[in-house]
Coordinates of C-alpha atoms and ligand atoms in Angstrom, one line a residue:
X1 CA 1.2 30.0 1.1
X2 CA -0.5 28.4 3.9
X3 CA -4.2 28.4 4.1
X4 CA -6.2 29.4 7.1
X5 CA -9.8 28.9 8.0
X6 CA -11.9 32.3 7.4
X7 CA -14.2 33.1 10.6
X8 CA -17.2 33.1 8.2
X9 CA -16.4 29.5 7.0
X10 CA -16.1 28.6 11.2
X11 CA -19.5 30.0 11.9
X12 CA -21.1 28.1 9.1
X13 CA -19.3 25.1 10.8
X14 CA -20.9 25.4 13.8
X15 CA -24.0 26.2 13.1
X16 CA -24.2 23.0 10.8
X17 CA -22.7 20.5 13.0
X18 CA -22.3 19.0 16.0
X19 CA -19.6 20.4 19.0
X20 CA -17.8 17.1 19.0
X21 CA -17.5 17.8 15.2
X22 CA -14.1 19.6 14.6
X23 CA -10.7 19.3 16.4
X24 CA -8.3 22.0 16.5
X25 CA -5.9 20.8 19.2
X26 CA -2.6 20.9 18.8
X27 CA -1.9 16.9 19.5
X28 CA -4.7 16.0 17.0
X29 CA -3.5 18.5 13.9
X30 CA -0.2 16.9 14.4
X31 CA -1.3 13.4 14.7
X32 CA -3.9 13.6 11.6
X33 CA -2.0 16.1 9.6
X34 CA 0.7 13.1 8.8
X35 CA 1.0 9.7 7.7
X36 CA 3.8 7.2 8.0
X37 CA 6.2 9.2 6.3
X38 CA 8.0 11.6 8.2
X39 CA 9.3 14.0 5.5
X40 CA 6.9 16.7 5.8
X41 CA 5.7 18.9 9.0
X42 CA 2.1 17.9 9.5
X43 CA 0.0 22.1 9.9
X44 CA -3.3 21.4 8.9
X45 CA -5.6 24.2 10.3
X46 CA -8.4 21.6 11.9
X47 CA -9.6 17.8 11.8
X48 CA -13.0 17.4 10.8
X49 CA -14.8 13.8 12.2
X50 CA -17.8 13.4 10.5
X51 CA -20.2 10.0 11.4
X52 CA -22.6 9.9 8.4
X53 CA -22.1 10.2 4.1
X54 CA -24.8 13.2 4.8
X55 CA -22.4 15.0 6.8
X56 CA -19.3 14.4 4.6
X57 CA -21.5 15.9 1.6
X58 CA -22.7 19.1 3.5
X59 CA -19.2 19.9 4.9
X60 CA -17.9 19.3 1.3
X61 CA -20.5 21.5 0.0
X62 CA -19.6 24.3 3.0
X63 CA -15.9 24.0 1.6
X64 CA -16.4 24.4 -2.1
X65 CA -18.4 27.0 -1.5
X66 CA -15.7 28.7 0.8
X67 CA -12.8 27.3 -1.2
X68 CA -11.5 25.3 1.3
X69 CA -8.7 22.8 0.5
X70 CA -9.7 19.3 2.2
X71 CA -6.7 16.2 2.9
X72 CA -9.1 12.7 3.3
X73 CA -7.9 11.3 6.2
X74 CA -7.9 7.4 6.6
X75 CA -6.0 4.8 9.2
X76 CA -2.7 7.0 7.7
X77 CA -0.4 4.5 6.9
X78 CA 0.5 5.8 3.7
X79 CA 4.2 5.9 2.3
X80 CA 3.1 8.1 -0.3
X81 CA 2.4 11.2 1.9
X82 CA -0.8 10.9 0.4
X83 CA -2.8 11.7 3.5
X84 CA -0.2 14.6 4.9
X85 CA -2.0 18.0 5.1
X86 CA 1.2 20.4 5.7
X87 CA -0.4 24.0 4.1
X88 CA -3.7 24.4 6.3
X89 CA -5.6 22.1 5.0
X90 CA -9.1 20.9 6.8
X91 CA -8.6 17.1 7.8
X92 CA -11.9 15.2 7.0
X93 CA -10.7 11.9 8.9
X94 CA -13.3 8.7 8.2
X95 CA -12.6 7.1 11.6
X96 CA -16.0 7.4 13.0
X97 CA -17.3 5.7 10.0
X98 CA -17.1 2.1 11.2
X99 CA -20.5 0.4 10.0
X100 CA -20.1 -3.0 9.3
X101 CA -23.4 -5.0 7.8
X102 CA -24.2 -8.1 7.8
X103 CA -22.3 -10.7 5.6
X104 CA -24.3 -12.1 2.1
X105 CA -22.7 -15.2 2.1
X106 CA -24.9 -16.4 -1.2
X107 CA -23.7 -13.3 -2.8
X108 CA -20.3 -13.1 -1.2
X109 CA -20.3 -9.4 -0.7
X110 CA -20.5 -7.3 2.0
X111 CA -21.1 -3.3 2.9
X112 CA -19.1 -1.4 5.3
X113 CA -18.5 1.9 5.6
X114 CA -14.9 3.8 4.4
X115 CA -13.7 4.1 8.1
X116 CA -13.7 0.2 9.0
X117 CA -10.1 -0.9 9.9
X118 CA -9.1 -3.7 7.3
X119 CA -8.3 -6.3 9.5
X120 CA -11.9 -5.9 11.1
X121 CA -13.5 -6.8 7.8
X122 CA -11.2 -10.1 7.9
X123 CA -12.5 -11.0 11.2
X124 CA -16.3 -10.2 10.3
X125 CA -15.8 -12.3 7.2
X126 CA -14.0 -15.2 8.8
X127 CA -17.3 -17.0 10.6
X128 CA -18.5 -17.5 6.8
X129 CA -15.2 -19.1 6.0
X130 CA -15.1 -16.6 3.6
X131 CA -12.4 -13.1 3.4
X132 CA -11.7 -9.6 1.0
X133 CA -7.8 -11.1 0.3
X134 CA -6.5 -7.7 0.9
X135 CA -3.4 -8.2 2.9
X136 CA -0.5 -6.4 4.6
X137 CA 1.4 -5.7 7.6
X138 CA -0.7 -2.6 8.2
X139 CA -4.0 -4.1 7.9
X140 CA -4.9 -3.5 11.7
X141 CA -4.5 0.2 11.2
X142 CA -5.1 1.1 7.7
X143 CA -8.9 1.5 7.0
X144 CA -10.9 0.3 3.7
X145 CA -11.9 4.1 2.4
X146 CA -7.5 4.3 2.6
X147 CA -7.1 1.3 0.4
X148 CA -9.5 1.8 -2.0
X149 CA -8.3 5.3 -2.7
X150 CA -4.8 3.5 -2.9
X151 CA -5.7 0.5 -4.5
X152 CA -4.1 -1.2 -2.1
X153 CA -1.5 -4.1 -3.6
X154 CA -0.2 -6.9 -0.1
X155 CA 1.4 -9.7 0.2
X156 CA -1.3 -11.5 -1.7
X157 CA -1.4 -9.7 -4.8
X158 CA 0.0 -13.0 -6.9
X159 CA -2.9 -15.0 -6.2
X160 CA -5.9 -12.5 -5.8
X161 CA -4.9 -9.5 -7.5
X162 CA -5.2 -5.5 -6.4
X163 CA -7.7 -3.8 -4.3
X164 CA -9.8 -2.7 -7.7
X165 CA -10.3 -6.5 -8.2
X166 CA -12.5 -6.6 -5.0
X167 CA -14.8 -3.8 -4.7
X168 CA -18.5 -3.7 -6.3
X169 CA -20.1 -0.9 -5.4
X170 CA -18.4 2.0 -4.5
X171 CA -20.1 5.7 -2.7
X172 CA -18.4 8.5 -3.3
X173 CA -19.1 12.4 -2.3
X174 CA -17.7 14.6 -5.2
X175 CA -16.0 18.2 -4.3
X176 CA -19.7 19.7 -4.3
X177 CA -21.0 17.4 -2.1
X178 CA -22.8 15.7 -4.7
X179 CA -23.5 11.4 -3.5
X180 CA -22.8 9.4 -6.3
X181 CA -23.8 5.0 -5.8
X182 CA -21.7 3.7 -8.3
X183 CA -22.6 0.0 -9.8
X184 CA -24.8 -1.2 -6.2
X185 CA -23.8 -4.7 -6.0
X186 CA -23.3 -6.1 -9.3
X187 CA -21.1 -8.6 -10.3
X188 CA -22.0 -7.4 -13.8
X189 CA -22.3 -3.6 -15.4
X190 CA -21.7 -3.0 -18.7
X191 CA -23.5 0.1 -19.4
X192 CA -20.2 2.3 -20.4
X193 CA -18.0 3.8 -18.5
X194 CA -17.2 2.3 -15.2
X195 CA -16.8 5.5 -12.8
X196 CA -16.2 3.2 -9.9
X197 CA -12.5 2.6 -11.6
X198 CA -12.2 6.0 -11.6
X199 CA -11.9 6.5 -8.0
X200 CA -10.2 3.4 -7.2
X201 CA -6.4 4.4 -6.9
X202 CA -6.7 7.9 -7.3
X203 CA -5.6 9.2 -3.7
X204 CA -8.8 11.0 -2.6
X205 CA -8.3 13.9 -5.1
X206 CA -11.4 12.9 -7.4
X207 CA -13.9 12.5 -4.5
X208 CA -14.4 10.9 -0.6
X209 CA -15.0 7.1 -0.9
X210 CA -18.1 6.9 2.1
X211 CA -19.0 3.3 1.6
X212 CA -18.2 0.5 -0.7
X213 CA -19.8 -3.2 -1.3
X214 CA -16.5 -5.7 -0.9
X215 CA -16.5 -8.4 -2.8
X216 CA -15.2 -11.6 -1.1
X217 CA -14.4 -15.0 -1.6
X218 CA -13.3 -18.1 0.1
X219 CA -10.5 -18.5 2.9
X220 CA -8.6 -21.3 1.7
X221 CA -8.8 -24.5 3.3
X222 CA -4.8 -25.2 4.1
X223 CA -2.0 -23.1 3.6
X224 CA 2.0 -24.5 3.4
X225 CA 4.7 -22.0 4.4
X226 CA 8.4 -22.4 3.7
X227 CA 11.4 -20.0 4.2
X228 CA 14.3 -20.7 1.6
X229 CA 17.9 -19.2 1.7
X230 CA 19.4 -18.4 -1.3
X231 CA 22.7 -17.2 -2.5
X232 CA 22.0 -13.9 -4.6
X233 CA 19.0 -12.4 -6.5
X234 CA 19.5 -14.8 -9.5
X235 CA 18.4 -17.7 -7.2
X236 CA 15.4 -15.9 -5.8
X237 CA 14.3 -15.7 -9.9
X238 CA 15.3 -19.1 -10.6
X239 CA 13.3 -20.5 -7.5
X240 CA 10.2 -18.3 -8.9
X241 CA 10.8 -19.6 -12.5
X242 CA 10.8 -23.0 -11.0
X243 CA 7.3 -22.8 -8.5
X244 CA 5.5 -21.2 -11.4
X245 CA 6.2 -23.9 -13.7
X246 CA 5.0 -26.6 -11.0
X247 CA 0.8 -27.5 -10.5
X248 CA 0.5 -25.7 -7.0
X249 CA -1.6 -22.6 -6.2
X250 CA 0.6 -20.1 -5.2
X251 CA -0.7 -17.8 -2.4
X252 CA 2.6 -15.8 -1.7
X253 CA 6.0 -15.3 -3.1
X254 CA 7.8 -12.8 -1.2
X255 CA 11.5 -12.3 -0.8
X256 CA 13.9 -10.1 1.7
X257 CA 17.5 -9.4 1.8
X258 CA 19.9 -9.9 4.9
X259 CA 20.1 -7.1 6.2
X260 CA 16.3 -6.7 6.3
X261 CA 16.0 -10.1 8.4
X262 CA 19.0 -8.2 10.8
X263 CA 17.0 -5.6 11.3
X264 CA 13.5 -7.5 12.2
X265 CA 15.5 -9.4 14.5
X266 CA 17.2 -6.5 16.3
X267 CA 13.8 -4.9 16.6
X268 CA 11.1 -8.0 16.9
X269 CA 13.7 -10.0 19.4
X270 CA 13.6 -12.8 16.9
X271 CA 15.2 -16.1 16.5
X272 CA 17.6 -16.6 13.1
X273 CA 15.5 -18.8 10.9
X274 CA 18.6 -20.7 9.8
X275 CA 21.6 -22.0 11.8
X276 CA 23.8 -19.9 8.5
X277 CA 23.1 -16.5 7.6
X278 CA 21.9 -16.1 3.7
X279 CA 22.2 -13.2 1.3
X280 CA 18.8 -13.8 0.7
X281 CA 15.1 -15.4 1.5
X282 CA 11.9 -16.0 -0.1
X283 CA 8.9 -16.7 1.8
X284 CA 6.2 -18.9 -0.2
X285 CA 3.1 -19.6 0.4
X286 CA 0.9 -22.7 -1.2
X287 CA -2.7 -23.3 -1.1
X288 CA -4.3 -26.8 -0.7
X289 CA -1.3 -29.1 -1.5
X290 CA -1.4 -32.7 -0.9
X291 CA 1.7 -33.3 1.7
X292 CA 3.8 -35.9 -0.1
X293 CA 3.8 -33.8 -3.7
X294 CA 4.9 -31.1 -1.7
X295 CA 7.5 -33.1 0.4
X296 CA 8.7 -34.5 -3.7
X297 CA 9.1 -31.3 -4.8
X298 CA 10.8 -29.7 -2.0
X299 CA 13.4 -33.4 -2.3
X300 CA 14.0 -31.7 -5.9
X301 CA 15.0 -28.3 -4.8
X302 CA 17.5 -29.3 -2.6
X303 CA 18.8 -32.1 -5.1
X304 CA 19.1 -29.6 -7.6
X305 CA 20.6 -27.1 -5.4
X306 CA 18.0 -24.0 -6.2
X307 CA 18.2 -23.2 -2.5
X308 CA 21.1 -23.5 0.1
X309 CA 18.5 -24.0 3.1
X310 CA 14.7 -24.0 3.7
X311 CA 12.1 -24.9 6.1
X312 CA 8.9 -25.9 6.1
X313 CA 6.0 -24.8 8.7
X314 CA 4.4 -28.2 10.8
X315 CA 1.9 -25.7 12.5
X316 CA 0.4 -22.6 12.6
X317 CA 2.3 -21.0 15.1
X318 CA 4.8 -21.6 13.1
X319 CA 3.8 -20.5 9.6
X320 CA 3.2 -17.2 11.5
X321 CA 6.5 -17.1 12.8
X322 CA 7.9 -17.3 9.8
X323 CA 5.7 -14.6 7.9
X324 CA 6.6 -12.4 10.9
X325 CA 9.8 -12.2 9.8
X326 CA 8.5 -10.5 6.3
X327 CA 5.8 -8.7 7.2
X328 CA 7.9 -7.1 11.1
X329 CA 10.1 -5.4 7.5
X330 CA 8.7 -1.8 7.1
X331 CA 8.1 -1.5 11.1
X332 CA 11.5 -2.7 11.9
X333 CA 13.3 -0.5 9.3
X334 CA 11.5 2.2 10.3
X335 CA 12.2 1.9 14.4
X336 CA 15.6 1.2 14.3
X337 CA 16.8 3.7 11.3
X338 CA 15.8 6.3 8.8
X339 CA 15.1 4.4 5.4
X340 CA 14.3 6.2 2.5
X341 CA 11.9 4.5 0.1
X342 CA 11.3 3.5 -3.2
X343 CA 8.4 1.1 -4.4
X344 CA 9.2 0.3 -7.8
X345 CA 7.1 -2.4 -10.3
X346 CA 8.5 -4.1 -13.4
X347 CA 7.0 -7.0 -16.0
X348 CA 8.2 -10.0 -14.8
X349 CA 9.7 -10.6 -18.2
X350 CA 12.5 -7.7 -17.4
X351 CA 13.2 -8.3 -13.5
X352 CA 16.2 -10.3 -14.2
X353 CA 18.1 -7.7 -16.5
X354 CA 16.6 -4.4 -14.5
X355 CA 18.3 -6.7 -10.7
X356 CA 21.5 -7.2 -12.7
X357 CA 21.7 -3.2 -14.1
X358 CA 20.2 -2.0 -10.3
X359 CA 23.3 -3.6 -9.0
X360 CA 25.8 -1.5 -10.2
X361 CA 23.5 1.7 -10.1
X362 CA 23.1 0.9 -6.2
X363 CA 26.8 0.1 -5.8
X364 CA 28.0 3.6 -7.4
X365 CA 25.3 5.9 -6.1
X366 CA 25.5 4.7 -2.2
X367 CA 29.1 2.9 -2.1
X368 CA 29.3 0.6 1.1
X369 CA 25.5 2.1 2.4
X370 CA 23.4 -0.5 4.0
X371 CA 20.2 -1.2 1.3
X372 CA 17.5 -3.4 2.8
X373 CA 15.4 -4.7 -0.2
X374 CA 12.4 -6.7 0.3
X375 CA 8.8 -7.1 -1.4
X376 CA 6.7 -9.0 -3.5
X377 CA 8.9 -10.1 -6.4
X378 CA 6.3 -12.5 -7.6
X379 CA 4.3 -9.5 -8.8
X380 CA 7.3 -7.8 -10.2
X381 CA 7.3 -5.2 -7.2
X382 CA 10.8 -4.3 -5.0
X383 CA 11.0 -2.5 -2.3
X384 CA 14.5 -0.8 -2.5
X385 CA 15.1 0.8 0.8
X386 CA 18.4 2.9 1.4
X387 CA 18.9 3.3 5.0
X388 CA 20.4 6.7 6.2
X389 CA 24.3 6.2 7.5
X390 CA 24.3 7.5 10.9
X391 CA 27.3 10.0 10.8
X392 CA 25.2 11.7 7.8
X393 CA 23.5 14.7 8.0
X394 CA 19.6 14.4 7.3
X395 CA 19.6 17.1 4.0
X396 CA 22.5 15.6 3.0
X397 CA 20.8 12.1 3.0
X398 CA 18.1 13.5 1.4
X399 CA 19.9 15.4 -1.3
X400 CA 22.3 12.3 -2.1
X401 CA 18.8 10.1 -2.2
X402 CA 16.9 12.7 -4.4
X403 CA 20.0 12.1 -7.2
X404 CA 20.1 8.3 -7.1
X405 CA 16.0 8.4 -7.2
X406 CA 17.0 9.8 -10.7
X407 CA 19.1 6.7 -11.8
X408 CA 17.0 4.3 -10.6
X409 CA 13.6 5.7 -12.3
X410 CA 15.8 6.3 -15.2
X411 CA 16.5 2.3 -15.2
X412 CA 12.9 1.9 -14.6
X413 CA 11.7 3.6 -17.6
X414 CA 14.2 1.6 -19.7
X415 CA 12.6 -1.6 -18.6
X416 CA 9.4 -0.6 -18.8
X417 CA 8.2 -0.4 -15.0
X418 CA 6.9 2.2 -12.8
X419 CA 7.8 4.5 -10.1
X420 CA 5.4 3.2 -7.9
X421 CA 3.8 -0.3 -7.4
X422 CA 1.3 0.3 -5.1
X423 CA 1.8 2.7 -2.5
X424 CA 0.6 5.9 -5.1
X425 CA 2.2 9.3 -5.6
X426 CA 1.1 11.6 -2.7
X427 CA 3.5 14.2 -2.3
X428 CA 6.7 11.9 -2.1
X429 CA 6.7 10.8 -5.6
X430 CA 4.9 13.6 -7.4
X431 CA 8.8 14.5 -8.9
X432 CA 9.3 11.9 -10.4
X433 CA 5.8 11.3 -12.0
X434 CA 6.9 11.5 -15.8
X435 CA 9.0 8.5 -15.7
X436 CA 6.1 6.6 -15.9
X437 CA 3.5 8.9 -17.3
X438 CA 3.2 10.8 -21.0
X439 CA 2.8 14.1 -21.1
X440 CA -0.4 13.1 -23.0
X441 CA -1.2 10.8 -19.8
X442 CA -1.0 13.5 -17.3
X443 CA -2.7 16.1 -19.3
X444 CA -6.0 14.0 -19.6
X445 CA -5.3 13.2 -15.8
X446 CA -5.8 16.9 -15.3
X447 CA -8.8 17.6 -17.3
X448 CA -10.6 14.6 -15.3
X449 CA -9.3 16.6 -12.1
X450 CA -10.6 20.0 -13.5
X451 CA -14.0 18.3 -14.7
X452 CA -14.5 16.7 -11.0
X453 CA -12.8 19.3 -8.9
X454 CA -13.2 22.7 -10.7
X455 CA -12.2 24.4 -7.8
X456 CA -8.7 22.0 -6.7
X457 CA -10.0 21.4 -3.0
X458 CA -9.8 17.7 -2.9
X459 CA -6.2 16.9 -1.6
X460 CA -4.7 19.4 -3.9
X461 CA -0.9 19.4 -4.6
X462 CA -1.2 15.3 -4.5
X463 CA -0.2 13.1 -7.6
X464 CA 0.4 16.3 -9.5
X465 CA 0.2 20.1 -9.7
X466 CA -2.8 21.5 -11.9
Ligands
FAD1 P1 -4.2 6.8 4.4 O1 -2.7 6.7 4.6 O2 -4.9 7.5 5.5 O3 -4.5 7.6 3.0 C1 -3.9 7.1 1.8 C2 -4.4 8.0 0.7 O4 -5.8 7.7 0.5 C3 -4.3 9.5 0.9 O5 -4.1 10.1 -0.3 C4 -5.7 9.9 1.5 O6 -6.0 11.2 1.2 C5 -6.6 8.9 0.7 N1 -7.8 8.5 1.5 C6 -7.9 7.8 2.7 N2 -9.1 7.5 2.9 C7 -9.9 8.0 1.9 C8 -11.3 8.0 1.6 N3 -12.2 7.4 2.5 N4 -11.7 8.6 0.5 C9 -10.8 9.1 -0.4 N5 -9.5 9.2 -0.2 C10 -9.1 8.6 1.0 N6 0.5 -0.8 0.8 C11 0.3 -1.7 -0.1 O7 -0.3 -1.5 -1.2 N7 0.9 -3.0 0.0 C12 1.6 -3.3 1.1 O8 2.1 -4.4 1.2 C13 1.7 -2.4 2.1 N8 2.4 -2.7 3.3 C14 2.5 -1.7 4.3 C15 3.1 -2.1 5.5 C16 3.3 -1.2 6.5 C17 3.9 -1.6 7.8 C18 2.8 0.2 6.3 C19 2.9 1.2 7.4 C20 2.2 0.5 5.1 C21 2.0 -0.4 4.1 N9 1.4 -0.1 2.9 C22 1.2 -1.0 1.9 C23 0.9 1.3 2.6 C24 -0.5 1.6 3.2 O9 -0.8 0.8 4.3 C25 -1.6 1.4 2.2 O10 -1.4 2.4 1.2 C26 -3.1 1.6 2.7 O11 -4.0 1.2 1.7 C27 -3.4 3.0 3.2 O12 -4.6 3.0 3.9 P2 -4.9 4.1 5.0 O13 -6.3 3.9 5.5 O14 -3.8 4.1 6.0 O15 -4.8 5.4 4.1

């Protein structure tokens, strides 16, 4: 049932904050109440907008006291529904959180608050010549509070590693409003068990992440982008095989199907990269390679036929056309159909055998259906997107989809992967949790939850059901 704010809980609201503090009108519950999924009907009761980690701990303390279920609210580009608040839920958004101190370029670190927008801390950073390498499309709206609480993966995973990697020192306000400062700005810690872990990745249901210490490191001196075609998903692992085994750094290895190219196209008013069309592409970046070795080992591609076509960037302008083609993906799918999503990771050592067997499970669950698969194989993560046929009824879509989900976790378990990569659970993947999870997994999940959150008010009904 849906909750509602009591009166007694509103006048304790007033009297402790500010006017400017709560929204209740309708455009805002809407807006705030979702994320970038659009599977759920945003209802939350109010959006809370607090400016200060004292004010997120006393309203936390007002709602455990009152019981009052609370959905942290970042930039809200989450494809997990993580962030949707669809039962009455108060909204705490971090937006007005924004600080931004000064960078320690000796230490390489630097303190912002949860509500800075990722790409902001890129452009702080970027005088220093230094960066945090966290790295996607939505990096202009998505804030750092959002990807901590994600542990936010990119499109640079492969040479810097996961969200977790890059934070020090983390703040976090527990369900009783309780300020924890967890690990300051240490490189090193070792005194037991590392709680800021715990809250990295864990979708704002053990605590609201206030501020964190980034750690950050150096923007590379010169990057090379190419663009290949290939034939089929065989050649998009061979060509991986082959730049792994060769001396350069590799910054990116991303890869997109045809139909996902047609679509940024028909949406981003793009130019074809190629004068053919390709079944597929793979988009690779290199750090710091001398020009001729990598002019002799693109000569030994083509000789040897791993690629049908490729290109490589002269400039800037157009390195960044050609990562526009991968990165305009989710937007494009999403403003010129109705994809349904799945975000699925294997070992590397298994990607070949679990492409082969997803072929036929695709082919027989959505016969002649448009699939636009994209992502960042070079971490072992697909992106397998069905689009919805447009003669189709929406239930029916989703009912169809909700089967094959089945199938395809199912060949996930068998090779070992999981359900999601990196965009979390929410509410979207909360089904389909025990694919990749024990029973003995989730039940110490849930005593962590019940230790940290007696009273379920922090994002409850996300990741799983107590
Ligand atoms: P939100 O969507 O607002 O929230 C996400 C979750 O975190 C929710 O459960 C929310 O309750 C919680 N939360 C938010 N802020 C806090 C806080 N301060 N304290 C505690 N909990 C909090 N993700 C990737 O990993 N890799 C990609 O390559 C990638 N590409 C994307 C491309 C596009 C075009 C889009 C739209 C999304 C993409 N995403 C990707 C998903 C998304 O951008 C990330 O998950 C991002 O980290 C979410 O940040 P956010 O601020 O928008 O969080």
């Amino acid at each position: 049932m849906a909750y509602s704010l009591t009166k007694k809980f509103l006048t304790a609201l007033s009297s402790n904050f500010p006017a400017d503090f709560i929204s209740t009108d309708a455009a805002d519950l809407i807006e705030y109440g979702r994320d970038w999924t659009r599977v759920f009907n945003p209802a939350p009761s109010a959006i809370a907008l607090p400016r200060t980690t004292a004010e997120v701990s006393k309203l936390l303390g007002l709602c455990n006291t009152h019981k009052v279920p609370v959905v942290p609210s970042g930039g809200r580009t989450g494809l997990a529904a993580g962030a949707v608040a669809k039962d009455g839920e108060l909204v705490i958004s971090l937006e007005r959180m924004r600080r931004l101190d000064a960078v320690d370029s000796v230490a390489q670190s630097l303190r912002v608050q949860a509500g800075v927008v990722t790409e902001l801390v890129h452009q702080h950073c970027a005088d220093h010549k230094l960066t945090w390498p966290i790295d996607f499309a939505a990096k202009g709206q998505c804030q750092i509070g959002g990807n901590i609480a994600t542990n936010a993966g990119g499109v640079k995973v492969i040479r810097y590693g996961l969200t977790r990697q890059w934070v020090l020192g983390l703040q976090v306000v527990l369900a009783d409003g309780t300020i924890l400062e967890l690990n300051g700005a240490l490189e090193k810690n070792n005194t037991g068990f590392d709680l800021r872990q715990l809250f990295i990745g864990t979708e704002g249901t053990l605590g609201i992440i206030t501020e964190a210490t980034l750690k950050l490191t150096r923007l590379p001196n010169q990057l090379n982008v190419a663009l290949f075609a290939l034939p089929d998903l065989a050649a998009v692992l061979l060509l991986f095989h082959h730049i792994r085994q060769s001396p350069f750094t590799i910054a990116a290895f991303e890869f997109f199907n045809s139909p996902c190219l047609d679509r940024v196209q028909r949406h981003r008013h793009l130019a074809a990269p190629f004068s053919e069309p390709a079944p597929y592409y793979v988009l690779l970046e290199l750090e710091n390679v001398a020009s001729e070795s990598l002019e002799n080992w693109l000569m030994q591609l083509f000789e040897n036929e791993l690629v049908q076509d490729g290109t490589l960037a002269q400039s800037e302008t157009q390195a960044r056309n050609l990562w526009a083609l991968r990165e305009g993906i989710s937007d494009s799918l999403t403003a010129t159909g109705l994809p349904h999503k799945n975000d699925v990771a294997l070992p590397i050592a298994n990607l070949e055998g679990f492409c082969d067997e997803l072929a036929a499970v695709l082919g027989r669950e959505y016969p002649g259906w448009e699939i636009t698969i994209f992502g960042h194989i070079g971490d072992g993560n697909l992106h397998i997107n069905v689009m919805k046929p447009d003669e189709l009824a929406i239930e029916e879509f989703q009912v169809n989809t909700a089967k094959a989900d089945h199938h395809i976790f199912t060949l996930v378990q068998k090779h070992n992967g999981s359900i999601s990569a990196e965009h979390g659970i929410g509410l979207l993947k909360k089904p389909y949790l025990t694919y990749t999870r024990t029973d003995t997994e989730l039940s110490l999940l849930r005593s962590i939850k019940r230790t940290l959150d007696p009273l379920n008010i922090l994002n409850p009904g996300k990741i799983f059901d107590i």
